[in-house]
Structures are given as structure tokens and as C-alpha cells.
CSV table of C-alpha atoms in Angstrom, one decimal:
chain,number,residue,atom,x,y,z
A,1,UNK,CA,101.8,81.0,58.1
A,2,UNK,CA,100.7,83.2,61.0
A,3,UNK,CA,103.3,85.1,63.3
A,4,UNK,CA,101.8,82.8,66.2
A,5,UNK,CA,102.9,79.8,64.2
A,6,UNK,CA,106.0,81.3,63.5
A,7,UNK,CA,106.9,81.7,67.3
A,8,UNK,CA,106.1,78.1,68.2
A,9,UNK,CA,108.1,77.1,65.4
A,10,UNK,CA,111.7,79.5,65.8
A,11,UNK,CA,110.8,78.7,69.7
A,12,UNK,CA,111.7,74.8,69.3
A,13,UNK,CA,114.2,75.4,66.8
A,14,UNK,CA,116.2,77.8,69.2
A,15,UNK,CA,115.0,75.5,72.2
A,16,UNK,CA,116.6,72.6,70.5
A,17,UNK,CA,119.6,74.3,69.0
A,18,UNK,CA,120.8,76.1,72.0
A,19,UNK,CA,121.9,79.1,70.3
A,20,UNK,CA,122.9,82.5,71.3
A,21,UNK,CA,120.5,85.3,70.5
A,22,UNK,CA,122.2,88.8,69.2
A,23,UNK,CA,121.2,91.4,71.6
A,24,UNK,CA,119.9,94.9,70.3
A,25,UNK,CA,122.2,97.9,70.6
A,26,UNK,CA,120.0,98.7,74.0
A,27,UNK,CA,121.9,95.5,75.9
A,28,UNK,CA,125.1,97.4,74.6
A,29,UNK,CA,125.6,94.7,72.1
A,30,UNK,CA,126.4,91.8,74.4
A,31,UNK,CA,124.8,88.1,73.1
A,32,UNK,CA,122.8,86.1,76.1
A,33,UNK,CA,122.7,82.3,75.2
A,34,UNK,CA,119.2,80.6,75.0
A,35,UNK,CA,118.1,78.4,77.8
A,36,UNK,CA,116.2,75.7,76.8
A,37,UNK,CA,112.7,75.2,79.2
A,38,UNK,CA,113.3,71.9,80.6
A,39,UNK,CA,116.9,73.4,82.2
A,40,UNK,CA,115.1,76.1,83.8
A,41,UNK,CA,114.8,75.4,87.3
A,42,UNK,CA,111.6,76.8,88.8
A,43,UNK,CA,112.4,79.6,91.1
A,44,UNK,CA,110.1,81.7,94.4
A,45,UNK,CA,108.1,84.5,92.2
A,46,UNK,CA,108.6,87.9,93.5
A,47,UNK,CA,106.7,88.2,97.0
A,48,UNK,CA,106.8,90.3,100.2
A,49,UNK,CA,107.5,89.9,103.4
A,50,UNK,CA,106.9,91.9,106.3
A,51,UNK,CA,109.5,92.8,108.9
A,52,UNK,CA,108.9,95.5,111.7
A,53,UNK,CA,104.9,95.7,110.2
A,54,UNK,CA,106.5,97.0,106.8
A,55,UNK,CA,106.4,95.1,103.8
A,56,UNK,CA,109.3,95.0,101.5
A,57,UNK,CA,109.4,93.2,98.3
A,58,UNK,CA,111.8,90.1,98.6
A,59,UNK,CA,115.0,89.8,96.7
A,60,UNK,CA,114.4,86.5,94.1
A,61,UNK,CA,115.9,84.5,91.5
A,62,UNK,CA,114.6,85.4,88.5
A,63,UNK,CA,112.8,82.1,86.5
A,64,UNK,CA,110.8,83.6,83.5
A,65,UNK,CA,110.0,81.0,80.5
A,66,UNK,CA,112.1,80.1,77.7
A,67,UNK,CA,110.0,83.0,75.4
A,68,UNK,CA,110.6,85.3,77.5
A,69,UNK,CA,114.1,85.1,78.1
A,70,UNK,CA,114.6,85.1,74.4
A,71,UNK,CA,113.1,88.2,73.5
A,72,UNK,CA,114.5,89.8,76.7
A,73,UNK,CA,117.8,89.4,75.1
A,74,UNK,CA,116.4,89.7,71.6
A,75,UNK,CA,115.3,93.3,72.4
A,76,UNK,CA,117.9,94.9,74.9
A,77,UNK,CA,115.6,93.7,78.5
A,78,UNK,CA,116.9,92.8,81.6
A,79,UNK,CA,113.5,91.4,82.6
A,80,UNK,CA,110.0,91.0,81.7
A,81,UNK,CA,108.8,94.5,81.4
A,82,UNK,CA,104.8,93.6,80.6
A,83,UNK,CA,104.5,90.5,83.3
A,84,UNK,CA,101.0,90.9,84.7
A,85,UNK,CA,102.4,89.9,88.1
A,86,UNK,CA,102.6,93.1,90.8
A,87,UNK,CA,105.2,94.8,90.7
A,88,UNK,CA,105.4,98.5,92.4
A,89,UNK,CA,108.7,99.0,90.7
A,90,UNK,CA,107.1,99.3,87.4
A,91,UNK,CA,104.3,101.3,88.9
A,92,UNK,CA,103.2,104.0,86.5
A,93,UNK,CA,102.2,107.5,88.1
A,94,UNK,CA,100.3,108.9,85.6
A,95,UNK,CA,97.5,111.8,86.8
A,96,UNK,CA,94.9,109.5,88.2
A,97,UNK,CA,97.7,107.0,89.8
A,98,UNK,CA,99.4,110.4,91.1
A,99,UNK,CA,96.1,111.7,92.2
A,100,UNK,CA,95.2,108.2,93.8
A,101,UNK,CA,98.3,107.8,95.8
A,102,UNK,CA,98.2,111.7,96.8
A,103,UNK,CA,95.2,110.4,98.4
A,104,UNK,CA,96.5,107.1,100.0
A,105,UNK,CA,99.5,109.3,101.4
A,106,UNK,CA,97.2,112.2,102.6
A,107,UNK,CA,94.9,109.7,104.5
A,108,UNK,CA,97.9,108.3,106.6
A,109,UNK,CA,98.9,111.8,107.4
A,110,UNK,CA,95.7,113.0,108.7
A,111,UNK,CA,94.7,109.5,110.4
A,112,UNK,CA,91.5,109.4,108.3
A,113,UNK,CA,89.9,106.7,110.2
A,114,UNK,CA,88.5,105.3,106.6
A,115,UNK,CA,90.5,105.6,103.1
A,116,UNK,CA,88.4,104.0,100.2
A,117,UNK,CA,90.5,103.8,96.7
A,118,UNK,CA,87.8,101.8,94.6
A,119,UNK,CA,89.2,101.1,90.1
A,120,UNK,CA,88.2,99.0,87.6
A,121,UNK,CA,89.6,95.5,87.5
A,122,UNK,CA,93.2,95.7,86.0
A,123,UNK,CA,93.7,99.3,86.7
A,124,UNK,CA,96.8,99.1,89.0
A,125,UNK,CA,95.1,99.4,92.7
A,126,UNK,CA,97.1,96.2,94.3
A,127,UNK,CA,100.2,97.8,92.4
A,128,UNK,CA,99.0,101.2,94.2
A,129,UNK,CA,99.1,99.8,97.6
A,130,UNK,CA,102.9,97.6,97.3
A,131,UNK,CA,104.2,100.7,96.4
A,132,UNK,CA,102.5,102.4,99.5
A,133,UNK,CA,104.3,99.6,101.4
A,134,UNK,CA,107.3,100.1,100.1
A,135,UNK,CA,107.3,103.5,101.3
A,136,UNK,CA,105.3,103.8,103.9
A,137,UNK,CA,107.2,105.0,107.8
A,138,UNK,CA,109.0,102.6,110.0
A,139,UNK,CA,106.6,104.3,112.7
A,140,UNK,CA,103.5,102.2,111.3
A,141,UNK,CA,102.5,98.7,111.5
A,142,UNK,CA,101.0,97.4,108.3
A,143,UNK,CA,98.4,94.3,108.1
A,144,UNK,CA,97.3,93.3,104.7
A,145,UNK,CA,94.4,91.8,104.2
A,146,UNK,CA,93.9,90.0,100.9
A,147,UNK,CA,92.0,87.2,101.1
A,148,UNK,CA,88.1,88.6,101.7
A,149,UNK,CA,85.0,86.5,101.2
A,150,UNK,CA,81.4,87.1,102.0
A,151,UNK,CA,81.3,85.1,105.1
A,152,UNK,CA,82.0,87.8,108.2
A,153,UNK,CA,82.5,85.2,110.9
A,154,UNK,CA,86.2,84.8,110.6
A,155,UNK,CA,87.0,87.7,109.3
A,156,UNK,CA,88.4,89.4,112.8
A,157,UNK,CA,90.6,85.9,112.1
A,158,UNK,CA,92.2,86.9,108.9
A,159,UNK,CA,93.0,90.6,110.3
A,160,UNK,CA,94.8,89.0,113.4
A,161,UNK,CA,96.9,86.7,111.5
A,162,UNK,CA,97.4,89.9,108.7
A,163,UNK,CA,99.3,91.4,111.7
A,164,UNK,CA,101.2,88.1,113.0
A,165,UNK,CA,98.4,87.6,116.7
A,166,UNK,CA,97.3,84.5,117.8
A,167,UNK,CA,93.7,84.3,117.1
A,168,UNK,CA,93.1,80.0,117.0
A,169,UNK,CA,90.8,78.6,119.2
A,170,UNK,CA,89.7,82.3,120.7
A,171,UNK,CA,85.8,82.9,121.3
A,172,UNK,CA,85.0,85.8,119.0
A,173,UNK,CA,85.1,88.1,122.7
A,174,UNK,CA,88.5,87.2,123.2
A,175,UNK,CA,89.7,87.5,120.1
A,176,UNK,CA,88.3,91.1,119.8
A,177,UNK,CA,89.9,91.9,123.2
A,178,UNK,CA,93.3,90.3,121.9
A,179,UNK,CA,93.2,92.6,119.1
A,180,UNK,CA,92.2,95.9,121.6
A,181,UNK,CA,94.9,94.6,123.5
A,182,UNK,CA,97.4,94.8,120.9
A,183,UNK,CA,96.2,98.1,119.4
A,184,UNK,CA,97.3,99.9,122.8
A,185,UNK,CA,100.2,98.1,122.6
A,186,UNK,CA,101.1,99.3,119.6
A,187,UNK,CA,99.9,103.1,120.2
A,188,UNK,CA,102.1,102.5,123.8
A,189,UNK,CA,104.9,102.5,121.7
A,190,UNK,CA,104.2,104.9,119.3
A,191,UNK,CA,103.4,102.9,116.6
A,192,UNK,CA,100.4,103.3,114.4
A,193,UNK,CA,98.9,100.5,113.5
A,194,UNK,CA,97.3,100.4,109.5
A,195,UNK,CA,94.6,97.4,108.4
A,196,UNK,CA,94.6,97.5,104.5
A,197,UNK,CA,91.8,95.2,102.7
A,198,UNK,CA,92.5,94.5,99.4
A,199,UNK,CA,89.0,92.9,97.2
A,200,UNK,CA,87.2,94.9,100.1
A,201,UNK,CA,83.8,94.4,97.1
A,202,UNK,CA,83.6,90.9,98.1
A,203,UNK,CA,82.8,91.7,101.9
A,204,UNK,CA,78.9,91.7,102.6
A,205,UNK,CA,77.2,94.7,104.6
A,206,UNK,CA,77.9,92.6,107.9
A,207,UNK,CA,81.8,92.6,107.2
A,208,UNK,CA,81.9,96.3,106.6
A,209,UNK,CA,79.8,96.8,109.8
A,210,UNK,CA,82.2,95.2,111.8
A,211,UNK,CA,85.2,97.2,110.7
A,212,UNK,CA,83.2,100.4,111.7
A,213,UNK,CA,82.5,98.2,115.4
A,214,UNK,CA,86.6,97.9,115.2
A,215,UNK,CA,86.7,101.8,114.5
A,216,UNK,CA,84.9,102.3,117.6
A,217,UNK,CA,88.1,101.2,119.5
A,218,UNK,CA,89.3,104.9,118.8
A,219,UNK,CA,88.6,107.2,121.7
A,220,UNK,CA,88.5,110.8,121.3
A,221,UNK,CA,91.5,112.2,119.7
A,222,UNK,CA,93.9,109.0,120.2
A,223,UNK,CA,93.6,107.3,116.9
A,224,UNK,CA,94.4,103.6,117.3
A,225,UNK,CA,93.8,102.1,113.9
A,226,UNK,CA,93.1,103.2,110.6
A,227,UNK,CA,91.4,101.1,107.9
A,228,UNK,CA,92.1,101.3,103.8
A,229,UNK,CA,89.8,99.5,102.3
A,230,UNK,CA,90.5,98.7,98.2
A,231,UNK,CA,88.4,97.5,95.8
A,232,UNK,CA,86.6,97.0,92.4
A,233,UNK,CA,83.8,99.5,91.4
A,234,UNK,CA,80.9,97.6,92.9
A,235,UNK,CA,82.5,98.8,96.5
A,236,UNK,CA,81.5,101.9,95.3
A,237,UNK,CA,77.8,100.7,94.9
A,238,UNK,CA,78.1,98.6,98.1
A,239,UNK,CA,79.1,101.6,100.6
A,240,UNK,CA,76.4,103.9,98.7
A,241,UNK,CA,73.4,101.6,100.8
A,242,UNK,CA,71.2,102.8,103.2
A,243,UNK,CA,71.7,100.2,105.7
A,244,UNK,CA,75.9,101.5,105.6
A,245,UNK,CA,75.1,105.0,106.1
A,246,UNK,CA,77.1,105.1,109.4
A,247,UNK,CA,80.1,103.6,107.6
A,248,UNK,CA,80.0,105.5,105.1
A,249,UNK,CA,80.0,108.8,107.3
A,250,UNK,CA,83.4,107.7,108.5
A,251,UNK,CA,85.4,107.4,105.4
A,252,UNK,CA,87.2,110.9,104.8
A,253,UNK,CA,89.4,109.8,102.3
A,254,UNK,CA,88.2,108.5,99.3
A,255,UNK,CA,89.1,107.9,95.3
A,256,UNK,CA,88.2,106.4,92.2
A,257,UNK,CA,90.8,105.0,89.8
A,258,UNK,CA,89.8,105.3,86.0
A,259,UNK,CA,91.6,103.9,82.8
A,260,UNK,CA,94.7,105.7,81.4
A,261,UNK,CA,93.8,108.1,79.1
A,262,UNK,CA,94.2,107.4,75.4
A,263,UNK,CA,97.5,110.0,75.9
A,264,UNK,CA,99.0,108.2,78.6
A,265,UNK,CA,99.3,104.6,77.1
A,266,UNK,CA,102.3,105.3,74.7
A,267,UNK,CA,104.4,106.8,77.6
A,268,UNK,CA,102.7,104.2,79.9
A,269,UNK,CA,104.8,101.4,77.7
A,270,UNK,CA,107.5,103.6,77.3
A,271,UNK,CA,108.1,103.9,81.3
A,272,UNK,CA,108.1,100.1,81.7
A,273,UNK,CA,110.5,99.5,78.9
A,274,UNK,CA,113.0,101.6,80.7
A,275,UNK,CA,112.7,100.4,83.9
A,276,UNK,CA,113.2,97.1,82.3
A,277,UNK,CA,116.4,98.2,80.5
A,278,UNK,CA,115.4,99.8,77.1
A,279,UNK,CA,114.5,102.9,76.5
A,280,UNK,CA,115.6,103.0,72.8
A,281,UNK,CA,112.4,103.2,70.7
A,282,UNK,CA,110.3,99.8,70.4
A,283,UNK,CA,106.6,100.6,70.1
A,284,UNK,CA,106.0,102.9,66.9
A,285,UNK,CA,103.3,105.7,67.9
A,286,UNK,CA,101.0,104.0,66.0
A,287,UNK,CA,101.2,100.6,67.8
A,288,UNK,CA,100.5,102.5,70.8
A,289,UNK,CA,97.5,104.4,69.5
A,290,UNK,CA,95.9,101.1,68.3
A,291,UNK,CA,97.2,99.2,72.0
A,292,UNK,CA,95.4,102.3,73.3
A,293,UNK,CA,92.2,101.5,71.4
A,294,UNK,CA,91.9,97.9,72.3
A,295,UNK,CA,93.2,97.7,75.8
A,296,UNK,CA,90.8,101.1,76.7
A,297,UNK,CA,93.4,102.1,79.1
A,298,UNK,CA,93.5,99.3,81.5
A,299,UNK,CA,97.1,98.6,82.3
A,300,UNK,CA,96.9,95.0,82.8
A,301,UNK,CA,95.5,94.5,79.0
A,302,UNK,CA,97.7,96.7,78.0
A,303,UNK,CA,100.3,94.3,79.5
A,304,UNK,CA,98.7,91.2,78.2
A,305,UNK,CA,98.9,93.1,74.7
A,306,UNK,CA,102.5,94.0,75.0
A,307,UNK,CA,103.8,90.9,75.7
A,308,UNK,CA,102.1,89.2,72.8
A,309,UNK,CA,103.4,91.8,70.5
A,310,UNK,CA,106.6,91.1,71.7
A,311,UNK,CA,106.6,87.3,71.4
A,312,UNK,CA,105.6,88.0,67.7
A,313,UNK,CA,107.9,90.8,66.9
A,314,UNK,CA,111.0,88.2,68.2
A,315,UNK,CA,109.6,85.2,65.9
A,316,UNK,CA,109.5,87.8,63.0
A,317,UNK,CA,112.5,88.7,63.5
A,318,UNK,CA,111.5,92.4,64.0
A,319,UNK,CA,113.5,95.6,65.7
A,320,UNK,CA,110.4,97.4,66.1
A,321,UNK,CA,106.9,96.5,66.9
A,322,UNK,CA,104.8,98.7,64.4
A,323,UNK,CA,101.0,98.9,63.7
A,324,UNK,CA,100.6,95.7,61.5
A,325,UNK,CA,102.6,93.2,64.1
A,326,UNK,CA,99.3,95.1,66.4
A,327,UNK,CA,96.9,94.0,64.3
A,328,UNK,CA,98.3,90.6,63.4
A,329,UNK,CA,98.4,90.4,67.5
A,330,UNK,CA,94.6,91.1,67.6
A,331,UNK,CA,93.5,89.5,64.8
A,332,UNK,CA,95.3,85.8,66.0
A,333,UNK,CA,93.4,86.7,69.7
A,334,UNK,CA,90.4,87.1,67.7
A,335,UNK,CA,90.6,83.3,66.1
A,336,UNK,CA,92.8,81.3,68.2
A,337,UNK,CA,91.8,82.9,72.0
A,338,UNK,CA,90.0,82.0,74.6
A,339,UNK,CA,89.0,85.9,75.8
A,340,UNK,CA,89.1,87.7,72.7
A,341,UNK,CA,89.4,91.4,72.9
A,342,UNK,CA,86.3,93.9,72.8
């Protein structure tokens, strides 16, 4: 009997039984009774909310799944610390990360009318930006951005209600002068105002020249709105054409995100096992190395990978997750899974 069988099975037995699950020494020994799923009441997910044009990440009832909350308990957890979910309070600031927010920070600072921070899918950009506005100054008024599409007609629409404006029934003249207006308000006040678009790839050349027609709002030295633009690597290829020269002449600040080295996934996993209450060992050197190897250093397989392993290493009963609960995680991905890893 696989391990994956194994979990489904001690899942409905504990489900059905109610029992209490022995911490490990990491919880300081205390025993957390199992819920079973159909008592869970479904809770709000972890979101933000934006007060004085900073966002903050909402206080929530916590409403993880049965599994989970089993081998939370099972290994010392006080939460989830592999959900794929953002998150900026697990964020990771390893060199890139570091380098990448250095960047993000730097831009603010010195008004860069343009930031571009461009990663591979899963590498930690949207995780990158929470945490910017988390910290960001009460001075600045943040509008996020993070539905993007390639139709351009609306999007002065989406940026408006990004940073809480009318914009309905406005002719596309008005609504640009609505938004001017609301720039100088801001600058009046002392306020800068920041437009962050997240998926920035998906806009079209026509999009991207309309934010720089927005940029033109700027006169002389009085900087009324800067513009962080985030996105996969193809935004990369997309700012590089000729016919988005101009644009691309604007952007000061700019930064690619790559994979976690092979050397930063074990202390990757280690970092989100402490913030989530454990920082006993769990994942033998080994494990990570081979994690390391699969994942290639994308944090959100990494994730995906973690949380498997530790599913398995609660059904087997196991302290620590080794090298052959690993494999046993890739090889059941390999013949039960829908995306099976590279």
C-alpha cells in the first residue's frame, strides 16, 4: 500500500474517531483534538484591505482542511507553513528576493517614474509586492492593480477603482481628467500617489502606451505618479519592442527575479517552518537537496512539494521527512497526478 493510500485511509479513521493527535516536542507537548471536515465552518481567506491608500493584511479566522490541521498538530505547527496562498509574512529574503526588494524600495525613494520587477511564474513577485505594502510610508497612496487583460479600453477603469474614484459612466476625456484631478489632489497634500500592476505581461503594446500617456501628467520636477509594473518573463520580451522604445526609456528601475539557488532551498524550508512554529529539524538535508532538484528553485513547487511530504510523513507516522518519504512523494505524482513533475 502506497503512503498516499495510507493518508486517505488514517484520514477517515481519525476523521471518524475524533481523536486527539500527540503534538511533537516543538508544540511543547500539548495534544490538539482532530476536527472532523464536515464541522469545519468555512472561514474569509487571508486578504487585504486598504485604509489611508496602504494595504494591510486583514486579521482572519483561520479555516485550513481536516489534513492540514492534523499534521499541524502532528508536527509542532501553528499554521500551514507551505500554503501556496500569499502570504508576505512568510516571505523569504534570500539574495535575489533581497536584491529585488532593494530595488522596489530604491525606486520609491528616488520617484523612478517606471519600476519593472519581471520572475518566473512561482518565484515569489506578488509575495514581493504584499510585503512592499505592508511596509510601504503612510505618506503614499497605493493602487493595486491585478486584474490586467489585453483589451486597453477600460483599463484607465480598473486604475480608478484600484484607488477608490468614480470612474462609471465617464467618457474616456473625463475620466482621464478625474484621475489628473485627483493626482494634484493628492500631491496638494503631500501624498504620493503609487499605481502597482501586477500580471503587467498580459497588457498589449497599447496598454503600456497609455501608462507612459499617464506618465506625461508629471511636469518638470513635481512627480505626481509613479508606476511598478510586475510581471512574468515575457514582460521582459514585451518592453524589449521597437514600437515601446519611448516606454522603455522611462523605466529607471528595473529587476529580474530568478529561482533560489540550489543552496537556498533547505534554509528556504527551514525559514517557513519557523515562522510557522517549528524550528526543530523536520526536513533531513537530503530531502532538501532532492526538493531542490525537482522543484528547480521555484518557491511555489517547492511549496506544493512540502506539503505533500508532509501529508505523507503524518499518515506514516513519521518525525522526520527524509529522502525516501521525497521520493515516494515524486514517484505517487508521477503515477497518480495530473501535473507531474519535470
Amino acid at each position: 500500500m502506497s503512503l498516499i493510500e495510507q493518508a486517505v485511509i488514517r484520514l477517515e479513521q481519525l476523521g471518524k474517531a475524533g481523536v486527539t493527535i500527540p503534538c511533537s516536542a516543538g508544540d511543547n507537548g500539548r495534544q490538539t483534538p482532530f476536527v472532523p471536515a464536515a464541522s469545519v465552518t468555512p472561514q474569509a481567506t487571508s486578504h487585504f484591505e486598504r485604509q489611508s491608500g496602504v494595504f494591510t493584511k486583514a486579521s482572519v479566522s483561520p479555516s485550513a482542511d481536516a489534513a492540514s490541521n492534523i499534521y499541524c498538530a502532528y508536527y509542532g505547527l501553528k499554521e500551514r507553513p507551505f500554503s501556496i496562498q500569499t502570504d508576505p509574512d512568510f516571505i523569504f529574503l534570500g539574495l535575489r528576493h533581497t536584491l529585488a526588494y532593494a530595488m522596489l524600495e530604491y525606486g520609491i525613494q528616488s520617484q523612478a517614474q517606471f519600476t519593472v520587477i519581471s520572475g518566473e511564474i512561482g518565484c515569489g513577485k506578488t509575495t514581493l509586492i504584499r510585503h512592499l505594502l505592508n511596509n510601504i510610508g503612510r505618506n503614499h497612496t497605493v493602487g493595486l492593480v491585478t486584474n490586467t487583460h489585453k483589451d486597453s479600453n477600460d483599463l484607465l477603469d480598473w486604475i480608478m477603482l484600484a484607488f477608490g474614484q468614480p470612474y462609471a459612466g465617464l467618457s474616456r476625456v473625463a475620466l482621464f481628467d478625474a484621475f489628473q484631478q485627483f493626482l494634484i489632489a493628492e500631491y496638494r497634500t503631500g501624498r504620493q500617489v503609487v499605481l502597482i500592476i501586477d500580471e503587467a505581461q498580459n497588457l498589449n503594446t497599447s496598454s503600456l502606451e497609455g501608462l507612459r500617456m499617464l506618465s506625461n501628467i508629471n511636469a518638470e520636477k513635481h512627480l505626481l505618479l509613479q508606476m511598478i509594473l510586475v510581471g512574468q518573463p515575457q514582460l521582459k520580451d514585451l518592453l524589449r519592442q521597437a514600437d515601446l522604445r519611448q516606454f522603455a526609456q522611462r523605466v529607471s528601475v528595473d529587476f529580474h527575479i530568478t529561482p533560489l539557488a540550489s543552496t537556498e532551498v533547505e534554509d528556504y524550508i527551514k525559514h517557513r517552518l519557523a515562522v510557522a512554529g517549528r524550528n526543530a529539524l523536520l526536513f533531513t538535508p537530503k530531502a532538501c537537496e532532492k526538493i531542490a532538484l525537482i522543484s528547480r528553485g521555484i518557491p511555489r513547487c517547492i511549496n506544493t512539494l512540502c506539503e505533500t511530504a508532509m501529508v505523507y510523513g503524518f499518515s506514516a507516522e513519521a518525525e522526520i521527512i527524509d529522502l525516501d518519504l521525497i521520493d515516494e512523494v515524486v514517484r505517487d505524482k508521477i503515477e497518480y497526478g495530473v501535473f507531474t513533475p519535470d
